[in-house]
Amino acid sequence: IGFTCFGLVSLSVLLCVAWTSHNRTSVVVSASQPFFLLMTAGGVLLMSSTLVPLSFDDEGDPDSMSTPRSIGICMSIPWLAFTGFTVTFSALFSKTWRVNQFFHSSSSFGRIKVSEKDVLAPFAFLLTCNFIVLICWTVIDPLTYERQFEDGTDYWNREIASVGSCHSDHVAAYLA
């Protein structure tokens, strides 16, 4: 289900990117600032790619997941989700800030030109802060995969239920 959902989102993003690129010169798309539309689509694609590592499973065998593999899978989830969110949020924030600059300039009857480079500072700042936190999390206290067996056994004394998930000692500190 996760791979299918990711495929649908990826296909939707690619169609939106193709449509935006094809209609880049139209008045509506040009006014919507294609650069930020493409940036938003890229962020959505990154966020949705979180579905891929979330779809991995050890098939009930706790020994099938080595520690480096479990850290790689578990830590890719926050890296993809938070980076995708930051790209999407930064694009929307920069676009709003750019429109705000135009409104403020019209009150003084001055002419203003705000380029994409001028509004990418918030994006660079947020992405840098994001990377610093994620690097610290990955190095100091990475998420690791753990399978815990629940109470109860069958007639042959085998465990009947277990739950596998990613754990870290200080998740709340890094999320904050």
mmCIF file of C-alpha atoms in Angstrom, residues 71-131:
data_model
loop_
_atom_site.group_PDB
_atom_site.id
_atom_site.type_symbol
_atom_site.label_atom_id
_atom_site.label_comp_id
_atom_site.label_asym_id
_atom_site.label_seq_id
_atom_site.Cartn_x
_atom_site.Cartn_y
_atom_site.Cartn_z
ATOM 1 C CA ILE A 71 19.445 2.922 11.441
ATOM 2 C CA GLY A 72 19.481 3.731 7.725
ATOM 3 C CA ILE A 73 15.820 2.870 7.268
ATOM 4 C CA CYS A 74 14.651 4.475 10.499
ATOM 5 C CA MET A 75 16.674 7.686 10.121
ATOM 6 C CA SER A 76 15.673 8.131 6.480
ATOM 7 C CA ILE A 77 12.111 8.734 7.660
ATOM 8 C CA PRO A 78 12.770 12.013 9.534
ATOM 9 C CA TRP A 79 15.351 13.102 6.943
ATOM 10 C CA LEU A 80 12.859 12.768 4.088
ATOM 11 C CA ALA A 81 9.831 14.056 6.003
ATOM 12 C CA PHE A 82 11.469 17.109 7.575
ATOM 13 C CA THR A 83 13.494 18.058 4.513
ATOM 14 C CA GLY A 84 10.406 17.749 2.307
ATOM 15 C CA PHE A 85 8.352 19.798 4.743
ATOM 16 C CA THR A 86 11.063 22.456 4.939
ATOM 17 C CA VAL A 87 11.291 22.737 1.152
ATOM 18 C CA THR A 88 7.493 22.999 0.819
ATOM 19 C CA PHE A 89 7.084 25.415 3.730
ATOM 20 C CA SER A 90 10.012 27.573 2.583
ATOM 21 C CA ALA A 91 8.593 27.824 -0.925
ATOM 22 C CA LEU A 92 5.215 28.918 0.417
ATOM 23 C CA PHE A 93 6.792 31.288 2.942
ATOM 24 C CA SER A 94 9.096 32.834 0.319
ATOM 25 C CA LYS A 95 6.215 33.245 -2.083
ATOM 26 C CA THR A 96 4.120 34.960 0.598
ATOM 27 C CA TRP A 97 7.059 37.178 1.566
ATOM 28 C CA ARG A 98 7.570 38.108 -2.081
ATOM 29 C CA VAL A 99 3.907 39.124 -2.464
ATOM 30 C CA ASN A 100 4.176 41.061 0.802
ATOM 31 C CA GLN A 101 7.133 43.019 -0.621
ATOM 32 C CA PHE A 102 5.037 44.008 -3.628
ATOM 33 C CA PHE A 103 2.186 45.211 -1.432
ATOM 34 C CA HIS A 104 4.505 47.295 0.729
ATOM 35 C CA SER A 105 6.217 48.818 -2.297
ATOM 36 C CA SER A 106 2.911 49.886 -3.856
ATOM 37 C CA SER A 107 2.072 51.931 -0.773
ATOM 38 C CA SER A 108 5.130 54.104 -1.411
ATOM 39 C CA PHE A 109 4.448 54.163 -5.178
ATOM 40 C CA GLY A 110 7.926 52.811 -5.830
ATOM 41 C CA ARG A 111 8.856 50.135 -8.255
ATOM 42 C CA ILE A 112 10.415 47.009 -6.786
ATOM 43 C CA LYS A 113 11.897 43.897 -8.259
ATOM 44 C CA VAL A 114 12.133 40.865 -6.012
ATOM 45 C CA SER A 115 13.936 37.930 -7.604
ATOM 46 C CA GLU A 116 13.948 34.298 -6.564
ATOM 47 C CA LYS A 117 17.449 34.771 -5.153
ATOM 48 C CA ASP A 118 16.202 37.473 -2.781
ATOM 49 C CA VAL A 119 13.620 35.236 -1.167
ATOM 50 C CA LEU A 120 15.695 32.074 -0.919
ATOM 51 C CA ALA A 121 17.414 33.285 2.276
ATOM 52 C CA PRO A 122 14.607 31.911 4.493
ATOM 53 C CA PHE A 123 14.839 28.626 2.597
ATOM 54 C CA ALA A 124 18.605 28.397 3.097
ATOM 55 C CA PHE A 125 18.307 29.321 6.773
ATOM 56 C CA LEU A 126 15.536 26.802 7.524
ATOM 57 C CA LEU A 127 17.229 24.032 5.560
ATOM 58 C CA THR A 128 20.555 24.655 7.314
ATOM 59 C CA CYS A 129 18.916 24.550 10.750
ATOM 60 C CA ASN A 130 17.061 21.411 9.720
ATOM 61 C CA PHE A 131 20.259 19.687 8.565
#
